[in-house]
Short mmCIF file of C-alpha atoms and ligand atoms in Angstrom, two decimals:
data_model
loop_
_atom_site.label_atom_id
_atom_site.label_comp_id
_atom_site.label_asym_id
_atom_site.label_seq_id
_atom_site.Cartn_x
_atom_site.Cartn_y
_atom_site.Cartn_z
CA UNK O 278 87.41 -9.09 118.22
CA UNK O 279 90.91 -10.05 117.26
CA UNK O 280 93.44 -7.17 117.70
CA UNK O 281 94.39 -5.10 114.88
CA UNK O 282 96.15 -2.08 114.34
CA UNK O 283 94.84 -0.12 112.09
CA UNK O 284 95.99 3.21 109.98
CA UNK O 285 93.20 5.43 109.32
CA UNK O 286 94.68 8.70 106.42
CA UNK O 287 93.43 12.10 106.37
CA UNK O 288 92.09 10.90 109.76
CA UNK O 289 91.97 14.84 111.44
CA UNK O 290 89.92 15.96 108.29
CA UNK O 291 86.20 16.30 108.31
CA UNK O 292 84.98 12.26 107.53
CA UNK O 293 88.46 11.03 109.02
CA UNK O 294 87.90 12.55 112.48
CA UNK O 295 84.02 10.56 112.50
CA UNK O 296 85.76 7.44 111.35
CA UNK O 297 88.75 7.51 113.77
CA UNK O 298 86.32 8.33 116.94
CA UNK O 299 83.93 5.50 115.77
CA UNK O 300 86.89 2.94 115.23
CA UNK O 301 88.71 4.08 118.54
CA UNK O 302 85.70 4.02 120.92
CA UNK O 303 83.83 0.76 119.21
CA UNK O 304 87.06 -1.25 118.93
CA UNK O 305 88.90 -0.76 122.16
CA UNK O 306 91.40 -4.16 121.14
CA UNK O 307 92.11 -2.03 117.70
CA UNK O 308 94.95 0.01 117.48
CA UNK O 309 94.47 3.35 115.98
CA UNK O 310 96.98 5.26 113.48
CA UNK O 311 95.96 8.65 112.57
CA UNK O 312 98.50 9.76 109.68
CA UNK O 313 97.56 13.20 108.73
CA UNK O 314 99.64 16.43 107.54
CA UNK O 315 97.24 18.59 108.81
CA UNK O 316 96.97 20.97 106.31
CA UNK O 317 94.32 23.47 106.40
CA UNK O 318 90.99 21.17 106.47
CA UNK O 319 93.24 19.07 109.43
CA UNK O 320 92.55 20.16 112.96
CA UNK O 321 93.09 18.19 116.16
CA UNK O 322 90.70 19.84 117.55
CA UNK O 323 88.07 17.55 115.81
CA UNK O 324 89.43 15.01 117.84
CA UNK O 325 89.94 16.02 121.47
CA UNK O 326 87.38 13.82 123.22
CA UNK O 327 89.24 10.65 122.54
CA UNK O 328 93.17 12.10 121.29
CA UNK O 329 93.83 10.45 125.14
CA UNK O 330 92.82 7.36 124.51
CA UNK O 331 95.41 3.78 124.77
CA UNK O 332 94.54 2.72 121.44
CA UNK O 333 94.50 6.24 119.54
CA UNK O 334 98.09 7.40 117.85
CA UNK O 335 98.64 10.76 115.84
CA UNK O 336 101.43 10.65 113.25
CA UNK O 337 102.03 13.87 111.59
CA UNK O 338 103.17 12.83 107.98
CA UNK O 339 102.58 13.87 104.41
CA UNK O 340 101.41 11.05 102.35
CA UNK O 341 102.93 12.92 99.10
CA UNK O 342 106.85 12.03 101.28
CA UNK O 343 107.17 8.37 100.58
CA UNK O 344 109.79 8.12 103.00
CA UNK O 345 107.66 9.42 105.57
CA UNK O 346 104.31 6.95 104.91
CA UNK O 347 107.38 4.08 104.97
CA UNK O 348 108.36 5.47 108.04
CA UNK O 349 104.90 5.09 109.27
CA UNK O 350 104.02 1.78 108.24
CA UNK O 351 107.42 0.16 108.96
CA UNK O 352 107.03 1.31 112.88
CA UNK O 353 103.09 0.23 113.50
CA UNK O 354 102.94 -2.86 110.75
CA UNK O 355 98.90 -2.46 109.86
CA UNK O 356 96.77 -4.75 109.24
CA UNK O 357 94.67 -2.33 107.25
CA UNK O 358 94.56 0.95 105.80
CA UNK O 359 91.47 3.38 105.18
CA UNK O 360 92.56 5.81 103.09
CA UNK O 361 90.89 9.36 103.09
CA UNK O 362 93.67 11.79 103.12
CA UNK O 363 92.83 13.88 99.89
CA UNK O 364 92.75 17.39 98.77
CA UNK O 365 89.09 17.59 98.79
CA UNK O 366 87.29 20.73 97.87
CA UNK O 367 86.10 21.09 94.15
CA UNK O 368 86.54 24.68 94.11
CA UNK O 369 89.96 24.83 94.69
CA UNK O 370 91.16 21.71 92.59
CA UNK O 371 89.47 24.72 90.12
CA UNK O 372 92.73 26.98 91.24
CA UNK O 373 95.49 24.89 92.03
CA UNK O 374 94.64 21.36 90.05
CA UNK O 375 98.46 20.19 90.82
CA UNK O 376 98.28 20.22 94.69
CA UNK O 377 95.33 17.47 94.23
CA UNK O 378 97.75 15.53 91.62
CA UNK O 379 100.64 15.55 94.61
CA UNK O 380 98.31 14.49 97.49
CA UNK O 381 95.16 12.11 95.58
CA UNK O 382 97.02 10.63 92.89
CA UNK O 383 100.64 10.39 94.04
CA UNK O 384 99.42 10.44 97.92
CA UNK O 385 97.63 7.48 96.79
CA UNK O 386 100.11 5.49 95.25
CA UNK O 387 103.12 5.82 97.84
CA UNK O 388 100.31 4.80 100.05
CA UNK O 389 99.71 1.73 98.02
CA UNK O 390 103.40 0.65 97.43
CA UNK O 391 104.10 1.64 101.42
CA UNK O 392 101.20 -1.26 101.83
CA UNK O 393 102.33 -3.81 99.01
CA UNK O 394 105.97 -3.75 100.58
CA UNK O 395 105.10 -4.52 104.01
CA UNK O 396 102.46 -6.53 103.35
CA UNK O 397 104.84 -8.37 101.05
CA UNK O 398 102.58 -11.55 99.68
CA UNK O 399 100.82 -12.25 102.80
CA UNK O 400 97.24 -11.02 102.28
CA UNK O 401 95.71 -12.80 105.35
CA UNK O 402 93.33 -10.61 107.19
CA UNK O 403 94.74 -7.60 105.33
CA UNK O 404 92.93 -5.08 103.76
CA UNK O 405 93.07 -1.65 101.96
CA UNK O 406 89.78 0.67 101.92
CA UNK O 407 89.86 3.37 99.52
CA UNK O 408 87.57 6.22 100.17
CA UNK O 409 86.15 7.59 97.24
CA UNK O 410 83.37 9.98 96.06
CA UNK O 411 80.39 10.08 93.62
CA UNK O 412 82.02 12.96 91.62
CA UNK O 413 83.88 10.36 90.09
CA UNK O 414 80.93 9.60 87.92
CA UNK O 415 80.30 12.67 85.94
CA UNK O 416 76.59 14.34 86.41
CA UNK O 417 73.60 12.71 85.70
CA UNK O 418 70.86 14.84 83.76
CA UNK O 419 67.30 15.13 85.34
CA UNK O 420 66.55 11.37 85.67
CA UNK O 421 68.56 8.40 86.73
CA UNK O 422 71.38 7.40 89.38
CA UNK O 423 74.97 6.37 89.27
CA UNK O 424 75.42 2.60 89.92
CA UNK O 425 78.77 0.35 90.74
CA UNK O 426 78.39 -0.48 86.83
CA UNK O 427 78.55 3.24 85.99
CA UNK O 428 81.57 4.15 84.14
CA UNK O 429 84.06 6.92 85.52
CA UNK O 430 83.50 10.20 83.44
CA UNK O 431 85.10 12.81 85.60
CA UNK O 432 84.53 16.89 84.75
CA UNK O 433 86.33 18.53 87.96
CA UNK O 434 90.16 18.61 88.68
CA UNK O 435 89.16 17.40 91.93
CA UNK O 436 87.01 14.27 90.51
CA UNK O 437 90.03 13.62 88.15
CA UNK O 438 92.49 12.95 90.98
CA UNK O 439 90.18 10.79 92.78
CA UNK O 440 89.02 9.38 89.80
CA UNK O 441 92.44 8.63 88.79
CA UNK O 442 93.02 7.13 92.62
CA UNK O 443 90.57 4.61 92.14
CA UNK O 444 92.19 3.34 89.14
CA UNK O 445 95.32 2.58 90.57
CA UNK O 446 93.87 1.17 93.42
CA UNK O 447 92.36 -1.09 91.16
CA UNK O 448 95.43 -1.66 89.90
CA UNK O 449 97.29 -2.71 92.66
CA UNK O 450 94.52 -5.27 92.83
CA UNK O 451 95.17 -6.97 89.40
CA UNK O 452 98.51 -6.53 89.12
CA UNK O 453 100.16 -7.46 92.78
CA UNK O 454 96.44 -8.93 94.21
CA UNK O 455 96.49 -6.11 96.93
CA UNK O 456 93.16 -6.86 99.09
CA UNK O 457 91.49 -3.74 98.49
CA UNK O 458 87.97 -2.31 98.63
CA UNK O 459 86.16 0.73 97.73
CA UNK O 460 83.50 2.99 98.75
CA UNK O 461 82.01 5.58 96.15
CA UNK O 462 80.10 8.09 98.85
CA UNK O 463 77.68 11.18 98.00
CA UNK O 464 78.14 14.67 99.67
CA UNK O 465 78.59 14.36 103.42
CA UNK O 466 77.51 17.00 106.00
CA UNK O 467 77.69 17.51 109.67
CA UNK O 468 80.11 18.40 112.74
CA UNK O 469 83.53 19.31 111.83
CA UNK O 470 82.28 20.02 108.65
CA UNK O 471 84.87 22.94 107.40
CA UNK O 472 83.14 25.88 106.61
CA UNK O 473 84.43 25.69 102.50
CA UNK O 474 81.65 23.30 101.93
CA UNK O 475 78.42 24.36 101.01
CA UNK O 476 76.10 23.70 104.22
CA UNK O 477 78.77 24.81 106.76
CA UNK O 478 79.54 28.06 104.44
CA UNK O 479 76.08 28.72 104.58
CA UNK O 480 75.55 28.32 108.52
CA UNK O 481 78.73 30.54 108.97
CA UNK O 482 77.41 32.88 106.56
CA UNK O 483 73.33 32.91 108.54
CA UNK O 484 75.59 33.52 111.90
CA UNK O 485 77.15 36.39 110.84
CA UNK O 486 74.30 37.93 108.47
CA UNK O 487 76.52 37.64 105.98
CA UNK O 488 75.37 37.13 102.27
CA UNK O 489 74.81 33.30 101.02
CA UNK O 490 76.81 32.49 97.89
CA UNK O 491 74.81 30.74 95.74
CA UNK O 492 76.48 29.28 92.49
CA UNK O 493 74.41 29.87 89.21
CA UNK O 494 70.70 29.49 89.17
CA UNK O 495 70.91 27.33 92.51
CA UNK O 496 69.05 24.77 90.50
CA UNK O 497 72.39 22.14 91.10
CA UNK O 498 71.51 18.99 92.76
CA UNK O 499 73.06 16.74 95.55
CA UNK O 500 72.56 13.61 97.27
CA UNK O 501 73.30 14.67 100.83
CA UNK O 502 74.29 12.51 103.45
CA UNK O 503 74.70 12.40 107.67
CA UNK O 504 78.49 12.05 108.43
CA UNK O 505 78.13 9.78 110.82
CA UNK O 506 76.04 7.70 108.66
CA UNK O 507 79.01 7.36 106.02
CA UNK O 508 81.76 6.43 108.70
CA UNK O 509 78.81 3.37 109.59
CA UNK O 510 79.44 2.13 105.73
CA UNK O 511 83.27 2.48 106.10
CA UNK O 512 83.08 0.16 108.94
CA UNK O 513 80.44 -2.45 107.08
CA UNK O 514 82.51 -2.20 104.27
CA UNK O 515 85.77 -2.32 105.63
CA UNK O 516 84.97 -5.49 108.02
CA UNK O 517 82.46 -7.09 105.93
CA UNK O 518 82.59 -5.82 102.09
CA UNK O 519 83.52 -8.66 99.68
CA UNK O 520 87.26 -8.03 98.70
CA UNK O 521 88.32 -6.20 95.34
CA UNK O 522 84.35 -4.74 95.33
CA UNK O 523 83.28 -1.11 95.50
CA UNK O 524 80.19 -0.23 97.43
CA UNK O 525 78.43 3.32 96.05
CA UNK O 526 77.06 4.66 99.64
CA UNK O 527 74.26 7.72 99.72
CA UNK O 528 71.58 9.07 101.42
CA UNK O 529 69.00 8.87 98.68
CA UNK O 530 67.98 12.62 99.50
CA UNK O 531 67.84 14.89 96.56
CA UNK O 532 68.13 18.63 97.09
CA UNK O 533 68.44 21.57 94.82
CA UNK O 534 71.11 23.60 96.40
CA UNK O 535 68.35 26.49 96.40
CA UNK O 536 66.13 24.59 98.20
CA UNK O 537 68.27 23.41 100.88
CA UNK O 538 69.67 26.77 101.65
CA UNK O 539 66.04 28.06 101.99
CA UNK O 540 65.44 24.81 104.76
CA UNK O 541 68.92 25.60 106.55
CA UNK O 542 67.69 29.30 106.67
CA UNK O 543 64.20 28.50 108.04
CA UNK O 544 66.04 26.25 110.87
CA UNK O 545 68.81 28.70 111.37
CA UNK O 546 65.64 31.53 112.03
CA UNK O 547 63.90 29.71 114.51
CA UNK O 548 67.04 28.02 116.48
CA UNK O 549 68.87 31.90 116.32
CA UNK O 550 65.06 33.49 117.62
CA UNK O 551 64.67 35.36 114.29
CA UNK O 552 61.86 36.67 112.89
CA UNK O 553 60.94 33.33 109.82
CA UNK O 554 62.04 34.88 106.51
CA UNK O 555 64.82 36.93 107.39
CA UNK O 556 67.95 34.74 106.52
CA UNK O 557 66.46 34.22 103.24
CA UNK O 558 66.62 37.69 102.66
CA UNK O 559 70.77 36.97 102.57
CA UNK O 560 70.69 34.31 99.25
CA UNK O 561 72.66 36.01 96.79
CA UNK O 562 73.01 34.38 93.49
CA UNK O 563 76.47 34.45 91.99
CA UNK O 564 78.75 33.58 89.14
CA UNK O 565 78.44 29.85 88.25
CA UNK O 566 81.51 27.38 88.97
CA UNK O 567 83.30 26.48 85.66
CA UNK O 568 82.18 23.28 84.29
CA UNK O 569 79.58 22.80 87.15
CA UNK O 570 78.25 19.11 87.66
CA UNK O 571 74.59 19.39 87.33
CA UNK O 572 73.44 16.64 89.33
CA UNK O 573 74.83 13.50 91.42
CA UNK O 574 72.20 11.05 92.59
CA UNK O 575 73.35 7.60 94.01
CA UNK O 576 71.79 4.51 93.75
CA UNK O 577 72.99 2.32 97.74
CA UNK O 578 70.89 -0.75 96.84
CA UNK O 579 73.95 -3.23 96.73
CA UNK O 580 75.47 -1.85 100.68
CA UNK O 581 71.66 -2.07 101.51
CA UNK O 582 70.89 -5.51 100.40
CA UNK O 583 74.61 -6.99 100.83
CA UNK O 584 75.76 -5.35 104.02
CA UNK O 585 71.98 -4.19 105.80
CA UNK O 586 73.17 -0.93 105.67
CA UNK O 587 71.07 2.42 105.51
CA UNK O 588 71.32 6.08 107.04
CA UNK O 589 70.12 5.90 110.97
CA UNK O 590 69.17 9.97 110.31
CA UNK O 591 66.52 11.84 108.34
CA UNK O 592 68.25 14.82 106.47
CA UNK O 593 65.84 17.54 108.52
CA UNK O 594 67.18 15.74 111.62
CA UNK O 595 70.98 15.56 110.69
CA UNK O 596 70.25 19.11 109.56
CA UNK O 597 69.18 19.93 113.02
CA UNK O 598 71.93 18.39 114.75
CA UNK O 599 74.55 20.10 112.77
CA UNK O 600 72.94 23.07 113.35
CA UNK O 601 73.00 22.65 116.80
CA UNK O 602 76.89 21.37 116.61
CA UNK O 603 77.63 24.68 114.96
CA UNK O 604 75.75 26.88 117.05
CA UNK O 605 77.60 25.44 120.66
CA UNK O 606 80.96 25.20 118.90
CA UNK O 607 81.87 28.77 118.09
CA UNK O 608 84.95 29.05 119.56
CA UNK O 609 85.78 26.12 116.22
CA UNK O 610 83.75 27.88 113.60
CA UNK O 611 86.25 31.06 115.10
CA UNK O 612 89.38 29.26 114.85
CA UNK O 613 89.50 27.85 111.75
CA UNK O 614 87.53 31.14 109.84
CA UNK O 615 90.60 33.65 110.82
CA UNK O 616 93.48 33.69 109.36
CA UNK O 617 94.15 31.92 105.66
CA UNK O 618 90.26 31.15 105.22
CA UNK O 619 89.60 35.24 105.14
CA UNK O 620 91.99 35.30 101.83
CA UNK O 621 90.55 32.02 100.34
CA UNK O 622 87.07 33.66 100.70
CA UNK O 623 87.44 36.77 100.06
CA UNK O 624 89.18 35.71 96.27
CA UNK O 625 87.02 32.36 95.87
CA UNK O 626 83.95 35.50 96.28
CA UNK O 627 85.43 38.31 95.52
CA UNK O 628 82.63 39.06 93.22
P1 NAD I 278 88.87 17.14 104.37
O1 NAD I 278 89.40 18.09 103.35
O2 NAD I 278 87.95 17.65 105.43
O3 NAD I 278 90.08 16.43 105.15
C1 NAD I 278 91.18 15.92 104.47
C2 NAD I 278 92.20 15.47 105.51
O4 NAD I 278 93.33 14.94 104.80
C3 NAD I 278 92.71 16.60 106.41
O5 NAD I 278 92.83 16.15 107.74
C4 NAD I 278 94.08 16.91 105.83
O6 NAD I 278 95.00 17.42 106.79
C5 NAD I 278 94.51 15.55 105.30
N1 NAD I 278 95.47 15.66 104.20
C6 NAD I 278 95.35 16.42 103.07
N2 NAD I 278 96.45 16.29 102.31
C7 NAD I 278 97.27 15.44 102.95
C8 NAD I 278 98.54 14.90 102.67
N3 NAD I 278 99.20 15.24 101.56
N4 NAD I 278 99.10 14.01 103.53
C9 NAD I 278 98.44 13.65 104.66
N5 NAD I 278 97.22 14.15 105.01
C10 NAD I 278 96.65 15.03 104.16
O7 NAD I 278 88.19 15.97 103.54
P2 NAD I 278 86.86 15.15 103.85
O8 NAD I 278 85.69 15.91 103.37
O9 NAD I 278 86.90 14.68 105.24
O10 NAD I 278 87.06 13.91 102.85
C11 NAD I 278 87.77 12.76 103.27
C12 NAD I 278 87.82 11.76 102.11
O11 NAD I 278 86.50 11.39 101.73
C13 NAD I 278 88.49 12.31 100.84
O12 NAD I 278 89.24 11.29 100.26
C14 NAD I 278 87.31 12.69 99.95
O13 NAD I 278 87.66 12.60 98.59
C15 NAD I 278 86.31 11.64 100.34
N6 NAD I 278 84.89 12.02 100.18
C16 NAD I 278 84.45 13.21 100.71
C17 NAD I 278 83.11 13.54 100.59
C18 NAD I 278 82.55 14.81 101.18
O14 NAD I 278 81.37 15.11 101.01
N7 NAD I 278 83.32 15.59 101.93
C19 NAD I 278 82.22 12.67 99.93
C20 NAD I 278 82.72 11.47 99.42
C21 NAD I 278 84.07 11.15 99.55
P1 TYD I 279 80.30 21.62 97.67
O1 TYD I 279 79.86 21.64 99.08
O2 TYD I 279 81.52 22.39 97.28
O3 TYD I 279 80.43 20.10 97.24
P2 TYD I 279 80.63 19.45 95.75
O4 TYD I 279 81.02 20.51 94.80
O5 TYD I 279 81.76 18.50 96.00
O6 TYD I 279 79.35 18.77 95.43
O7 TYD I 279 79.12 22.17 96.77
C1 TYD I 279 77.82 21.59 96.81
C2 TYD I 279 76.95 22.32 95.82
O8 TYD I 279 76.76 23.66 96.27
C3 TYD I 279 77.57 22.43 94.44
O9 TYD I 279 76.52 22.34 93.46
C4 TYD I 279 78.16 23.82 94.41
C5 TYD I 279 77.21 24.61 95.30
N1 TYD I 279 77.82 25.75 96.06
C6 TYD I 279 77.22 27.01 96.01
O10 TYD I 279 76.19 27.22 95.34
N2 TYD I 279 77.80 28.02 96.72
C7 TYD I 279 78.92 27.85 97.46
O11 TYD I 279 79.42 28.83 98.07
C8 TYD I 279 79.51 26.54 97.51
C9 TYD I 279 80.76 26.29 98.31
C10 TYD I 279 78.91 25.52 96.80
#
């Protein structure tokens, strides 16, 4: 494996701390750049089992500081970038819209000029891997799934940004011939996962017998996906994708967010001891999310048939082991659920 160095963004978040530990421990030659401003979905913590290891690096820097990512890049030189740094939760980009303009769209581009000036107009063996979502899509009615060929229709503030991310990092591509690639990924779950996010809210929430927001009629639907499984793709797609391509990656598993609360509160019952029935007795139907996607479904043929990839988990399995992850991690689930969290949840439900 030749040696490479390597700066992973947004790398002490929930998907950046799986694809740092995956890229640290199966590329030993690699080295490792962690650039994060650990804001509140950052924690170190996610990474403690390899933060010791010779080709891991932590750089504290906000990507919005253009000085700083310069700083950054001019001291390691990459090779590559995977970019995942982002403002990421839907509900918020609902409140404050601007702070995801600062860190997805602007983030993004000092990011990609940071890249285009070191990498001047030597390409070789360089590459830029944008991480992406689904959202950036729209929502699909009853029927049908999103495709690389589907066009960008974005609803949330959140799927704006990232939406809007994409396109420059297109841009870069046809304007300067950057060496980019994208991946378009559905909704991830699993360790680390911060409890904001639907299935981690709702394990806090069974824990502590407290009542299980759920948004509207519950009948919302999501293609739901094994973290680990997603950092797998980045790697394909990163190492092997074909340059200036996007790759849509998902788990093609369906669930109506009613439905999959009622499985993760049938687990939760019989890993906690619990008589079957009683978490379900906690779902609490509440007042729908403005301008609420009604359903993502991704289509992964091309990563399948291009790049052999598929998800190595069922989603009871991955269910099971995040489950389990939650249950012998309290001390995590305590730390980051005190301080600011109480006053994000207790406005974001104050209902
Ligand atoms: P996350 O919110 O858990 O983590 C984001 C990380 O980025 C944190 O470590 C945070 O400290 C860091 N960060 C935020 N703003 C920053 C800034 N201005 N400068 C430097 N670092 C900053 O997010 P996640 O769920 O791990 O998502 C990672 C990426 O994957 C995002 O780009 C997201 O859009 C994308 N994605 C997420 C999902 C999902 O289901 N979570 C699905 C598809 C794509
Ligand atoms: P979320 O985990 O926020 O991901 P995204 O909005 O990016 O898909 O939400 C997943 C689904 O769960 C979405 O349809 C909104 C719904 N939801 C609830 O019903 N209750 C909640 O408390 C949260 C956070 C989400």
């Amino acid at each position: 494996m030749a040696k490479k160095t390597i700066v992973i963004t947004g790398g002490a978040g929930f998907i950046g701390s799986h694809v740092v530990r995956l890229f640290v421990t199966k590329y030993p030659d690699y080295k490792i750049v962690n650039l994060d401003a650990l804001t509140y979905a950052g924690n170190l913590e996610n990474l403690k089992d390899i933060q010791d290891q010779p080709n891991y690096i932590f750089e504290k820097a906000n990507i919005v500081d253009a000085e700083a990512v310069k700083a950054v890049f001019q001291k390691h030189n990459p090779d590559g970038v995977i970019h995942l740094a982002a403002e990421s939760h839907v509900d918020r980009s609902i409140t404050s819209p601007l702070d995801f303009v600062y860190t997805n769209v602007i983030g993004t581009v000092n990011l990609l000029n940071a890249t285009k000036e070191l990498w001047k107009d030597n390409y070789e063996g360089k590459r830029f891997h944008h991480v992406s979502t689904d959202e950036v899509y729209g929502a699909l009615g009853d029927t049908g799934f999103f495709t690389e060929e589907t066009s960008y229709d974005p609803h949330s503030p959140y799927s704006a940004s990232k939406a809007s991310s994409d396109h420059f990092v297109y841009a870069y591509a046809d304007t300067y011939g950057l060496p980019v690639v994208l991946t378009n990924c559905s909704n991830n779950y699993g360790p680390n996962h911060f409890p904001e996010k639907l299935i981690p809210l709702m394990i806090h929430n069974i824990i502590n017998n407290k009542p299980l927001p759920v948004y509207g009629d519950g009948k919302y639907t999501r293609d739901w996906l094994y973290v680990i499984d997603h950092a797998r793709a980045i790697d394909l797609v990163f190492h092997e994708g074909k340059g200036s391509e996007k790759y849509n990656v998902g788990g093609f598993n369906e669930w109506k967010n009613i439905d999959l609360v009622k499985l993760l509160c049938q687990q939760m019952d019989e890993k906690l001891g619990r008589e079957a029935g009683t978490s379900e007795q906690l779902i609490t139907f509440v007042k729908d999310r403005p301008g609420h996607d009604l359903r993502y479904a991704i289509d992964a043929t091309k990563i399948n048939k291009e790049l052999g990839w598929s998800p190595s988990v069922t989603f009871e399995e991955g269910l099971s082991k995040t489950i389990d992850w939650f249950l012998s991690n309290k001390e995590w689930l305590e730390n980051v659920t005190s301080g600011d969290y109480q006053n994000y949840y207790n406005k974001q439900y104050a209902e």
